[in-house]
Tab-separated table of C-alpha atoms in Angstrom:
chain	number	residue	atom	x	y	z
A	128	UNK	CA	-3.614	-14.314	-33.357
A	129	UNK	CA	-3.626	-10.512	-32.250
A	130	UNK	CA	-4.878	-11.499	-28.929
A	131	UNK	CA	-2.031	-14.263	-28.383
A	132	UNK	CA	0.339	-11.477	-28.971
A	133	UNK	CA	-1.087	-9.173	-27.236
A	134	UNK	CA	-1.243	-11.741	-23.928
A	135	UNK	CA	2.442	-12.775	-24.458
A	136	UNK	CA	3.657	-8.837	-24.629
A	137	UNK	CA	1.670	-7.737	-21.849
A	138	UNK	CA	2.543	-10.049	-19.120
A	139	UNK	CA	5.965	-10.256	-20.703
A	140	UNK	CA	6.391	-6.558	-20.137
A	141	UNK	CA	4.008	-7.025	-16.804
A	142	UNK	CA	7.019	-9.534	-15.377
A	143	UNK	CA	10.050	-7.190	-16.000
A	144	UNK	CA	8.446	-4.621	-14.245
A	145	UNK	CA	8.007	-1.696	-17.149
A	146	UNK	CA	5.505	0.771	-15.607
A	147	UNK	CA	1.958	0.467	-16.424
A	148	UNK	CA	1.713	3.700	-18.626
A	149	UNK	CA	4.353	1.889	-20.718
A	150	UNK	CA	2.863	-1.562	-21.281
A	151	UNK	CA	-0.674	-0.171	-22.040
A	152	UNK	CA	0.664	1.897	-24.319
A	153	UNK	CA	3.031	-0.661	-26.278
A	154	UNK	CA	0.653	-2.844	-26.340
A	155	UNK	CA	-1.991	-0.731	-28.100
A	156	UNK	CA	0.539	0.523	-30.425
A	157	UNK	CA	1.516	-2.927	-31.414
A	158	UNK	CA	-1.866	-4.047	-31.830
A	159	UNK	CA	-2.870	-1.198	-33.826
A	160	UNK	CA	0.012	-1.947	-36.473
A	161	UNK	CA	-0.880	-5.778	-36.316
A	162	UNK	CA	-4.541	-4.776	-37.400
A	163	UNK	CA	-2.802	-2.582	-39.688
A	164	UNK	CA	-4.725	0.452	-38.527
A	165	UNK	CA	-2.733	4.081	-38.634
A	166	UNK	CA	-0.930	4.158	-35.472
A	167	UNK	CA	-2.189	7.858	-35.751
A	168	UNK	CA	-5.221	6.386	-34.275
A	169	UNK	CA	-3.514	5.540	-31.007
A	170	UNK	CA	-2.828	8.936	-30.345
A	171	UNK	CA	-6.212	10.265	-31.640
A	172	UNK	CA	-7.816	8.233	-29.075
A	173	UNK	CA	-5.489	8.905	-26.201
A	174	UNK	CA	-6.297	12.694	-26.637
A	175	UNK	CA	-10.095	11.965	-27.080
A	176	UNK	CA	-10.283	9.725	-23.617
A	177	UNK	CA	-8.215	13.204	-22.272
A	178	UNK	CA	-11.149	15.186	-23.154
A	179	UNK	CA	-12.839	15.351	-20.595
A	180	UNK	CA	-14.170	17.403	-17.670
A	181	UNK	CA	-14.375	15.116	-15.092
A	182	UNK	CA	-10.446	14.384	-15.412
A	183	UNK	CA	-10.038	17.831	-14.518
A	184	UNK	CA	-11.222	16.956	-10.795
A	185	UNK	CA	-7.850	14.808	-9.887
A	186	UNK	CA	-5.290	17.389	-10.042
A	187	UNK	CA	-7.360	19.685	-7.539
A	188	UNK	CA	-8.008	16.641	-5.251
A	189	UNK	CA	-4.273	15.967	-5.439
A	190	UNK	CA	-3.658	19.787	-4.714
A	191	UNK	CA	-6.240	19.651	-2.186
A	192	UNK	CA	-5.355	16.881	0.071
A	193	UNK	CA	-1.541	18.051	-0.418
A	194	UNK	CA	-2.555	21.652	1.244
A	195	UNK	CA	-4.756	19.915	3.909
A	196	UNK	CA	-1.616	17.462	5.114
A	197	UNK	CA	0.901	19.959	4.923
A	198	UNK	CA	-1.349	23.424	5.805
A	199	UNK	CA	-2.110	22.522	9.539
A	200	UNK	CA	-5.702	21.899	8.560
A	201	UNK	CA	-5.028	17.434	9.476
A	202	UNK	CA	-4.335	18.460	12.963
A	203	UNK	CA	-6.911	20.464	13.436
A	204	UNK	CA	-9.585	17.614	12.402
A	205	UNK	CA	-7.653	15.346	14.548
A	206	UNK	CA	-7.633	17.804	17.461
A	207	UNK	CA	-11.214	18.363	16.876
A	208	UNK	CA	-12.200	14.494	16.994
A	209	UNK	CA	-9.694	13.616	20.208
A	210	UNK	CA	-12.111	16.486	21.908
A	211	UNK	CA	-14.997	14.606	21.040
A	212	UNK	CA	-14.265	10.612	21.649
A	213	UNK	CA	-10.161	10.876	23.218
A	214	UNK	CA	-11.329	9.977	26.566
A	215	UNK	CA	-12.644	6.987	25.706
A	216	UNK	CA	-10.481	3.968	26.254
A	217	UNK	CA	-7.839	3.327	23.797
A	218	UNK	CA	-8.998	7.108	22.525
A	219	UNK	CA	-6.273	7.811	19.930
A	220	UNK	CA	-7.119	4.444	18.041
A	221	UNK	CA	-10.536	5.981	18.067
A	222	UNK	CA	-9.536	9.566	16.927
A	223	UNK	CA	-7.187	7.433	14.539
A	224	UNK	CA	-10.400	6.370	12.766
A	225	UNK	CA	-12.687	8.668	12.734
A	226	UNK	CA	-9.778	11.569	12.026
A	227	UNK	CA	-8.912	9.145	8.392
A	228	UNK	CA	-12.992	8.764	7.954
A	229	UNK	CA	-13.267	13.176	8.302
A	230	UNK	CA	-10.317	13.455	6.061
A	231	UNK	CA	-11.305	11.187	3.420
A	232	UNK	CA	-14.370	13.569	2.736
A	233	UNK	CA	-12.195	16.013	1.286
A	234	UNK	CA	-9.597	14.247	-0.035
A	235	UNK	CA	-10.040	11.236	-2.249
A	236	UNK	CA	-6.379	9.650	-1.668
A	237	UNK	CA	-5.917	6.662	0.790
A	238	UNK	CA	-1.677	7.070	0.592
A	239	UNK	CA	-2.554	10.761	1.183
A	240	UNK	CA	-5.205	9.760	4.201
A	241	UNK	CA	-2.444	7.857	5.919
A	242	UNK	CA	-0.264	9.864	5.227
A	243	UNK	CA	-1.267	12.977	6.907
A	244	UNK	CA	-2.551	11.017	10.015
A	245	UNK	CA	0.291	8.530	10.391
A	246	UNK	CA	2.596	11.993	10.711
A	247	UNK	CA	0.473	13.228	13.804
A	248	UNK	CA	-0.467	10.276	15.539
A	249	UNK	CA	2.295	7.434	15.426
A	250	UNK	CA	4.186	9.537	17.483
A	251	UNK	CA	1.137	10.372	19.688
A	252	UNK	CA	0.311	6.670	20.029
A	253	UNK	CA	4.004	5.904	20.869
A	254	UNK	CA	3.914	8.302	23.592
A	255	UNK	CA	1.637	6.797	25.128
A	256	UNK	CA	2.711	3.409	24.989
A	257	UNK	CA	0.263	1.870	22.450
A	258	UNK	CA	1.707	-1.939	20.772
A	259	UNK	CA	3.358	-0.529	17.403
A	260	UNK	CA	1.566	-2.712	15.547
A	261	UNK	CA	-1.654	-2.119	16.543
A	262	UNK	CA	-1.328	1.448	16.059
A	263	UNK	CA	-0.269	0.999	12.432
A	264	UNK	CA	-2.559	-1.434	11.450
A	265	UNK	CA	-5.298	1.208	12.530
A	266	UNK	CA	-3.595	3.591	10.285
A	267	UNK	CA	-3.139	1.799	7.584
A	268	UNK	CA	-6.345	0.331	7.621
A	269	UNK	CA	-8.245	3.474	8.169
A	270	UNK	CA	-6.367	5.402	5.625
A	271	UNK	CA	-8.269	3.036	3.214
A	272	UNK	CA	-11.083	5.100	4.016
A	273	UNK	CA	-9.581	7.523	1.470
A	274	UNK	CA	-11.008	6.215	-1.613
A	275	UNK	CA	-13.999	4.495	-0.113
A	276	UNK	CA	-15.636	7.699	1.293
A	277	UNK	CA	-16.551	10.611	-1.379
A	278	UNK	CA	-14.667	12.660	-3.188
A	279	UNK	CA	-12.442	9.190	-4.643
A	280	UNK	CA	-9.985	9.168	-6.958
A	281	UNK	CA	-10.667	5.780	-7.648
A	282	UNK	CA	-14.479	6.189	-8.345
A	283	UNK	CA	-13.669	9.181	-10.962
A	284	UNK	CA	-11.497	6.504	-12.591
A	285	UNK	CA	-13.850	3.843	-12.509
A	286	UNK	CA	-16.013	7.010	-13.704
A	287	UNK	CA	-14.431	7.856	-16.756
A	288	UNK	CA	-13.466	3.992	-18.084
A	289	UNK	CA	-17.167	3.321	-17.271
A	290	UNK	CA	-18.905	6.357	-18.615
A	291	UNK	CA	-20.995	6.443	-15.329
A	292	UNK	CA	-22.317	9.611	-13.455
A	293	UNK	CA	-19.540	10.146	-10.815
A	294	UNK	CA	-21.837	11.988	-8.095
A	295	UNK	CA	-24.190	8.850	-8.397
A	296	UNK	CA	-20.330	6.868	-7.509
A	297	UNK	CA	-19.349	9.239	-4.694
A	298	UNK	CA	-23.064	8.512	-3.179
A	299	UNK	CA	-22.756	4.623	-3.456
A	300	UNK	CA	-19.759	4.650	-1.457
A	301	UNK	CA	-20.943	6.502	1.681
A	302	UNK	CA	-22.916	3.736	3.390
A	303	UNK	CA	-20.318	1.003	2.900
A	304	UNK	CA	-17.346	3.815	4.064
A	305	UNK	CA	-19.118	4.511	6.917
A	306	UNK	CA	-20.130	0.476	7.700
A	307	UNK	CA	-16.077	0.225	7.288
A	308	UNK	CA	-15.209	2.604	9.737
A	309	UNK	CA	-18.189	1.378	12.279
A	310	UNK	CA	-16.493	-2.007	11.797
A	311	UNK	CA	-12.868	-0.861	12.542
A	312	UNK	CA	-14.277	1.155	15.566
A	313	UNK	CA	-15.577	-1.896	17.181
A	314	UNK	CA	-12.364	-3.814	16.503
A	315	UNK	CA	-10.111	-1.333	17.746
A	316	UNK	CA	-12.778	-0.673	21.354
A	317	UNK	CA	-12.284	-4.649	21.636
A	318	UNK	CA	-8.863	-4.645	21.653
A	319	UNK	CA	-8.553	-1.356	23.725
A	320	UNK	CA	-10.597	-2.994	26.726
A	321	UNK	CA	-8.984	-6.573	26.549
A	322	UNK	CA	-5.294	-4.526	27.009
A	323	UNK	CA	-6.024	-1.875	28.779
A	324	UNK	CA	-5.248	1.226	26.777
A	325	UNK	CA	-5.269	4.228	27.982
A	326	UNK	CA	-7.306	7.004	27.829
A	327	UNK	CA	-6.812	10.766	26.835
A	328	UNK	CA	-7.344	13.337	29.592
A	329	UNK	CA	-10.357	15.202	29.722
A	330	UNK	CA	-10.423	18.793	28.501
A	331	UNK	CA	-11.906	21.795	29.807
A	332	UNK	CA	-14.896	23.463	28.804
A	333	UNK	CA	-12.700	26.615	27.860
A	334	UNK	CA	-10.315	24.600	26.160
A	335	UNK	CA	-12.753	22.427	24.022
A	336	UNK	CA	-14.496	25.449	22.753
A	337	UNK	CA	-10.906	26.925	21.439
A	338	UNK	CA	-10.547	23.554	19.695
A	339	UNK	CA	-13.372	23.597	18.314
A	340	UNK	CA	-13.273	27.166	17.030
A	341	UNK	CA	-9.900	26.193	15.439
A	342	UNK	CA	-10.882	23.671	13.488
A	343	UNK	CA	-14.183	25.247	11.997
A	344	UNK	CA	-12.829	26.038	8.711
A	345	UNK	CA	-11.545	22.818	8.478
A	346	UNK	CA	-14.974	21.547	8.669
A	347	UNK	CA	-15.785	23.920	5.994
A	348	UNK	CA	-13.850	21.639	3.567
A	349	UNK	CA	-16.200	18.568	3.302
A	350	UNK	CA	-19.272	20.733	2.983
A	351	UNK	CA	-18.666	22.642	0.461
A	352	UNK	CA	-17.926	19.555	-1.624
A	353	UNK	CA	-20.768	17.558	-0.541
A	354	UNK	CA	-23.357	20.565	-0.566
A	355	UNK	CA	-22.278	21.824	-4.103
A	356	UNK	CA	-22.392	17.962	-5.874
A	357	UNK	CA	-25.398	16.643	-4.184
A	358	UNK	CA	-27.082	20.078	-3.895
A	359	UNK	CA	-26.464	20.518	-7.820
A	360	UNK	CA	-24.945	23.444	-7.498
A	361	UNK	CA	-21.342	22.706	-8.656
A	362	UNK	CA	-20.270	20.006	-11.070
A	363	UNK	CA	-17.411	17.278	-9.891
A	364	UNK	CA	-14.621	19.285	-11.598
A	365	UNK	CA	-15.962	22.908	-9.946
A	366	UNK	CA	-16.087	21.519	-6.704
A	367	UNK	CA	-12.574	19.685	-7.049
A	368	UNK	CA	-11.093	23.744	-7.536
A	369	UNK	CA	-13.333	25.272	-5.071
A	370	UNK	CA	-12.020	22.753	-2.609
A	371	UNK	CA	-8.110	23.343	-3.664
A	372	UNK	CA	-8.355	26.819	-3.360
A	373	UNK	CA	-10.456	27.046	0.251
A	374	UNK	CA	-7.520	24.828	1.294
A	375	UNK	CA	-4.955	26.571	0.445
A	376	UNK	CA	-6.604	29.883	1.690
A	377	UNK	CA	-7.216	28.430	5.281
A	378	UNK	CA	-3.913	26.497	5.476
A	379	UNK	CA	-2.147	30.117	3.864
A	380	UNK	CA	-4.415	32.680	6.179
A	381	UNK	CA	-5.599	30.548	9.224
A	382	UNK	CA	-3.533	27.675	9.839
A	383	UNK	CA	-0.589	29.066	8.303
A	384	UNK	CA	1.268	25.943	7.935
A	385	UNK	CA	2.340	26.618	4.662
A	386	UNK	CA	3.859	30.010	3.452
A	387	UNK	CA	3.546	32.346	0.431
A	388	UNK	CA	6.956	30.737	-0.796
A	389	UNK	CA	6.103	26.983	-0.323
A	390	UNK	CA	2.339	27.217	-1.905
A	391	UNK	CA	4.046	27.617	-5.335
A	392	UNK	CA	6.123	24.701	-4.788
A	393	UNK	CA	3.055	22.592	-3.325
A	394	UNK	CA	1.240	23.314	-6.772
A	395	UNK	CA	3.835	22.098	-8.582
A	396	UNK	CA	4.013	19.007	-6.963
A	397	UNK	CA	0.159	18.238	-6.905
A	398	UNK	CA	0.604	18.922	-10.875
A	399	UNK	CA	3.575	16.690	-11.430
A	400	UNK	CA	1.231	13.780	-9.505
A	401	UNK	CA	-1.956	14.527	-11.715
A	402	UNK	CA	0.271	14.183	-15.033
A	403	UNK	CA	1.005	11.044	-14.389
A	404	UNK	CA	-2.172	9.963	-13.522
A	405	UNK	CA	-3.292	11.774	-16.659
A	406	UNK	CA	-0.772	9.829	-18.757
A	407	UNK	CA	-1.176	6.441	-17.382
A	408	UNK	CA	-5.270	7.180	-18.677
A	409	UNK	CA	-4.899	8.786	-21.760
A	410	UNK	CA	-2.975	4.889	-22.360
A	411	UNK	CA	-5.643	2.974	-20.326
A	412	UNK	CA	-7.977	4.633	-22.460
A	413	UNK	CA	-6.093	3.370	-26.121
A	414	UNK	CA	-5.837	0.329	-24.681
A	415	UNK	CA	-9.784	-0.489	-23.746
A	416	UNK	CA	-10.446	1.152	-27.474
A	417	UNK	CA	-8.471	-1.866	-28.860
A	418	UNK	CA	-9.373	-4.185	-26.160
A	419	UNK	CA	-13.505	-3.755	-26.937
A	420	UNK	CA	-12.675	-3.780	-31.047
A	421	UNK	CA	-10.934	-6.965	-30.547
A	422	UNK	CA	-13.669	-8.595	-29.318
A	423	UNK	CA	-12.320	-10.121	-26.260
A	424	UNK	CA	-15.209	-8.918	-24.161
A	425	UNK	CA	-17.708	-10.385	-26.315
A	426	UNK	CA	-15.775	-13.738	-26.253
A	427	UNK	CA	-15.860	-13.736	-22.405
A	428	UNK	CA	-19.715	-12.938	-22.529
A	429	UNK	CA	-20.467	-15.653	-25.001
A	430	UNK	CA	-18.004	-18.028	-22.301
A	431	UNK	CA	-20.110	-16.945	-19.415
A	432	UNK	CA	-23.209	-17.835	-21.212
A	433	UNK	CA	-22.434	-21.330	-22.535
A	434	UNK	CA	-21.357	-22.249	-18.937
A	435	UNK	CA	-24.209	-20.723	-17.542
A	436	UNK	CA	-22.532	-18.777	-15.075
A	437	UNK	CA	-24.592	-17.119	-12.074
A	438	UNK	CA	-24.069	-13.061	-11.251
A	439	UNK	CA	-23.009	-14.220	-7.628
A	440	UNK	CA	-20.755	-17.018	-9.113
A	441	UNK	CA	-19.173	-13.926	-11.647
A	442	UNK	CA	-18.751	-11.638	-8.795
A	443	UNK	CA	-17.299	-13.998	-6.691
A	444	UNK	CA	-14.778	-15.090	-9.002
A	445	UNK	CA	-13.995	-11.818	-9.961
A	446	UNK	CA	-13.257	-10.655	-6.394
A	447	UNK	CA	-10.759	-13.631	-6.095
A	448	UNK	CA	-9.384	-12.694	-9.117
A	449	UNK	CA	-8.979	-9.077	-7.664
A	450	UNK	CA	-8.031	-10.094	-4.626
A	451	UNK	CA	-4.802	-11.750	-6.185
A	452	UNK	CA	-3.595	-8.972	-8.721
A	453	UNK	CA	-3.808	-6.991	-5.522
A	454	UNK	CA	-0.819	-9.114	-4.347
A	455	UNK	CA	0.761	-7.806	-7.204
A	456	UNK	CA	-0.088	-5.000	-8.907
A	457	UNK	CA	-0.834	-1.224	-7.649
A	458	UNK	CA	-3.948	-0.194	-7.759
A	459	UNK	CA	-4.226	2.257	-10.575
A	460	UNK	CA	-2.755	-0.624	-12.081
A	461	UNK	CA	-5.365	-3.040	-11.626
A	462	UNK	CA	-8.010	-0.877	-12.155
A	463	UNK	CA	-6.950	0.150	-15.874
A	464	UNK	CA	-6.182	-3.376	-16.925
A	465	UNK	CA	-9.459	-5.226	-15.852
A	466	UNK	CA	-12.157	-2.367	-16.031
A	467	UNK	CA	-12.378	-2.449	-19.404
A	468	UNK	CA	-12.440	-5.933	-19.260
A	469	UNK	CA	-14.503	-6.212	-16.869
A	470	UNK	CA	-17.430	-3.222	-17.485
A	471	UNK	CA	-18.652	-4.782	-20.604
A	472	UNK	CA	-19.403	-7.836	-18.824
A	473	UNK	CA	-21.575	-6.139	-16.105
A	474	UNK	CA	-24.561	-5.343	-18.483
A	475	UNK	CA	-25.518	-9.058	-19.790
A	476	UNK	CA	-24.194	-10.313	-16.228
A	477	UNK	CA	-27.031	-7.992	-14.534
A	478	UNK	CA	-25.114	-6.229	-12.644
A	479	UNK	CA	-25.750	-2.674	-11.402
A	480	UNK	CA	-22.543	-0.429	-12.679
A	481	UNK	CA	-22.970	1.636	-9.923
A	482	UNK	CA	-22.441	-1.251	-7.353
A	483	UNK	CA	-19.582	-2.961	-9.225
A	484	UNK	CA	-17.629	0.213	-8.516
A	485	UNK	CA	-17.569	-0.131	-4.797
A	486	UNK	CA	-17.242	-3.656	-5.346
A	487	UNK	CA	-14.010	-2.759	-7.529
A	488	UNK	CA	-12.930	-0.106	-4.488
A	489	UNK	CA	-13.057	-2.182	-1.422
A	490	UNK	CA	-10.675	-4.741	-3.766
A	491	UNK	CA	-8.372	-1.924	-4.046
A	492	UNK	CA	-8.693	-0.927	-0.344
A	493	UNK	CA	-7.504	-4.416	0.155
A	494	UNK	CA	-4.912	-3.853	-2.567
A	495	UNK	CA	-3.362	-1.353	-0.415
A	496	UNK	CA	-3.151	-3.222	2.621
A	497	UNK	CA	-1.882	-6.373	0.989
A	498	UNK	CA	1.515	-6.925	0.783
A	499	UNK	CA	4.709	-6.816	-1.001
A	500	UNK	CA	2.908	-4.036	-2.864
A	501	UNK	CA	0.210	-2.306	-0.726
A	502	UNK	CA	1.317	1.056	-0.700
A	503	UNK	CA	-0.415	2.278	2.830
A	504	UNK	CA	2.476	-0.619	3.778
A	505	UNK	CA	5.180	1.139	2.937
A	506	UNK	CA	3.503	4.573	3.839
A	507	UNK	CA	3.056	3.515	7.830
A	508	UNK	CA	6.427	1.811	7.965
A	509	UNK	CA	8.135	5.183	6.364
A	510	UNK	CA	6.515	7.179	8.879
A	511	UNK	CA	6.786	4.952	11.863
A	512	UNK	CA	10.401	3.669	10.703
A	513	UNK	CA	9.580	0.090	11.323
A	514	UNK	CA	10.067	-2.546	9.575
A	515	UNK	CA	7.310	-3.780	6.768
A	516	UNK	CA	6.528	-6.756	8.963
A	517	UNK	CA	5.696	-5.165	12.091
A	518	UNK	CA	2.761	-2.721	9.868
A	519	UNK	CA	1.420	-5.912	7.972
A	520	UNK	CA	1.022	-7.888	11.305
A	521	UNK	CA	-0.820	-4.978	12.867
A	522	UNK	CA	-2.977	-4.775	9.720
A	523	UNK	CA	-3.855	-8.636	9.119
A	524	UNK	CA	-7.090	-8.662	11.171
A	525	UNK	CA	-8.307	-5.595	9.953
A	526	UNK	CA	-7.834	-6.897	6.324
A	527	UNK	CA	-9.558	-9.857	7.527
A	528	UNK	CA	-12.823	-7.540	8.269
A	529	UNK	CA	-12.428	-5.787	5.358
A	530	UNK	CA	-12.650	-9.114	2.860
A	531	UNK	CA	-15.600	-9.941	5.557
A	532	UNK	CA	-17.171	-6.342	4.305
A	533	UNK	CA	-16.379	-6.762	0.652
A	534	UNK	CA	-18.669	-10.316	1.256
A	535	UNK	CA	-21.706	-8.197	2.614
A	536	UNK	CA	-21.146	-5.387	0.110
A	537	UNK	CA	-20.903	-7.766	-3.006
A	538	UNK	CA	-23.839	-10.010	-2.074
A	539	UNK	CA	-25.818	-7.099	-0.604
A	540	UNK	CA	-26.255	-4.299	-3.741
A	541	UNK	CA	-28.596	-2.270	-1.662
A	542	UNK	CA	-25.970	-1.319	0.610
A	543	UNK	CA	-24.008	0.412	-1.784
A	544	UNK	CA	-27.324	1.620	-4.211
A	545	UNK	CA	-29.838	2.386	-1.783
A	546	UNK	CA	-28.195	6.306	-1.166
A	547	UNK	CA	-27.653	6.721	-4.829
A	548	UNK	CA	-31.266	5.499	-5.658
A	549	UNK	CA	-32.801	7.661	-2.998
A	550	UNK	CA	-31.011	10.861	-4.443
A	551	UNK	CA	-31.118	10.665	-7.662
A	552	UNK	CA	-34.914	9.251	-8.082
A	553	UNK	CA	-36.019	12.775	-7.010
């Protein structure tokens, strides 16, 4: 009966729109006084799923990827990359790209990835006469890149419902990240050549090495986080603060795009963000404590059994499944309602953990791309101000190569655990 109730209140509040934090949270309260437990316990579990030292990592993400959009540091990796591939035809789409792919390895935020490179180059690829959509389909698409290439938000969620080792998470995603962007280059060369694009002067000798000199200590960024995880010399959280800080020092002393009086205000902001975040868990977590008592995960894997379902047949059906709520539903959203769902499943299904959660991102990358609700949507047709129609035509065939990815990527676990395995059998 509990479980009835508990599907009739949660879509219920799902279809009038009440935020997520909200419906998670009813619905574990109610279920906890159905049970008759001491709604006490709600809380008590709310603060223990809080207590934790990987959670600490998102609000310095947050801060850092705020500093690095707004602190000059963005323009200086996409200066940096136009040096190196801008003469190439259709060079911006390129720089476009790669610029989201560089970014992404510092900041773990695909709305944040496009973002800061939407801001720069829409108006570049205006200028130069590139087809609107095009140019914010590659932007949008790119920006995806965010959570797909380490640090992620999304894997130290996936992290913390799971209980899995987030460095082994951040490794799993670099192959497929970089297969994504290697697949988006070739698209976006294709269509450069068959119309014509232009391409960016060449620079001078004397000018390159200025650039290149300028954007050093944004280059700085990414390896300090990936030397001090996968060198185990910093833990998740430490490198999440070292990276805040070294951004704000180099967009404060170097860049100076952001001032003495702003940096204050910047905090505050990147704190605001990370308590929500850290609200809508602490009920995410209630919710999978009831969720896993109930016994509706068991009930599933007893289903699976009895029909004799295959791991390929699960995953497939699960992606489809994904694939819709992504129509839907944001993707924190999605993520807290089927993960602990979902996780419990993976174990008697045979499935590696480790390679569900890149399974789960690339879903979520197509999430954000999907409309009416794909945030790096709206984000491109704010910055652009275009209509929504004009960024989800530009987009469509890039999804299209992204579902073809999340196909290769599902039904080929070595791409995603090969890195992962490698490191961490030392």
């Amino acid at each position: 009966m509990a479980v009835q109730v508990f599907g009739l209140v949660f879509f219920a509040m799902l279809a009038i729109g009440m935020p997520i934090y909200l419906v998670l949270g009813a619905v574990a309260f109610l279920m906890y006084a159905l049970n008759g437990d001491p709604l006490v316990g709600v809380v008590q579990k709310m603060l223990d799923g809080l207590n934790s030292e990987t959670l600490l990592a998102v609000p310095f993400f947050v801060m850092a990827a705020s500093f690095m959009q707004k602190g000059g540091v963005a323009k200086a990796m996409i200066d940096l990359v136009s040096l190196w591939v801008g003469s190439v035809r259709g060079g911006l789409a390129i720089v476009a790209i790669l610029a989201c792919a560089l970014f992404s390895a510092i900041c773990g935020s695909s709305v944040a990835t496009a973002m800061a490179m939407g801001a720069i180059l829409v108006p570049a690829m205006a200028q130069r006469d590139y087809p609107m959509p095009f140019s914010l389909g590659v932007l949008a698409a790119s920006g995806t890149l965010g959570i797909l290439i380490p640090p992620s938000l999304a894997m130290i969620l996936f992290a913390l419902i799971a209980e899995e080792s987030v460095p082994r998470l951040f490794l799993a995603g670099v192959v497929p990240g970089l297969l994504q962007a290697g697949i988006f280059l070739v698209y976006a060369l294709y269509y450069a050549y068959r119309h014509k694009l232009p391409r960016e002067p060449h620079r001078s000798r004397e000018d390159a090495w200025q650039v290149t000199l300028h954007a050093l200590p944004a280059l700085l960024l990414p390896v300090i986080v990936g030397v001090g995880i996968y060198g185990g010399l910093v833990t998740v959280t430490e490198a999440s603060v070292l990276a805040a800080v070294v951004a704000l020092l180099i967009s404060l002393l170097y860049y100076k795009g952001i001032g003495w009086r702003e940096a204050p205000v910047e905090i505050g902001d990147s704190v605001r963000s990370a308590a929500v975040i850290t609200v809508i868990i602490a009920t995410a977590l209630a919710f999978a404590h009831w969720l896993t008592a109930s016994g509706v995960p068991v009930a599933i894997v007893r289903f699976i059994v009895e029909i004799n379902l295959q791991p390929w047949q699960f995953l497939l059906i699960i992606n489809i499944l994904l694939v819709i709520l992504g129509m839907f539903l944001e993707v924190v959203a999605i993520m807290l309602i089927t993960l602990p769902i979902l996780v419990p499943l993976l174990g008697p299904m045979g499935i590696d953990p480790v390679h569900f959660a890149v399974v789960m991102t690339i879903n979520m990358e197509l999430a954000l791309l999907t409309a009416p609700v794909g945030l790096n949507l709206f984000v491109l047709s704010s910055v652009s101000k275009t209509p929504l129609s004009v960024v989800t035509k530009g987009v469509f065939p890039l999804e299209v190569l992204l579902f073809l990815l999340l196909m290769l990527v599902t039904f080929v676990p070595s791409l995603s655990l090969w890195l992962p395995n490698l490191v961490f059998s030392k």
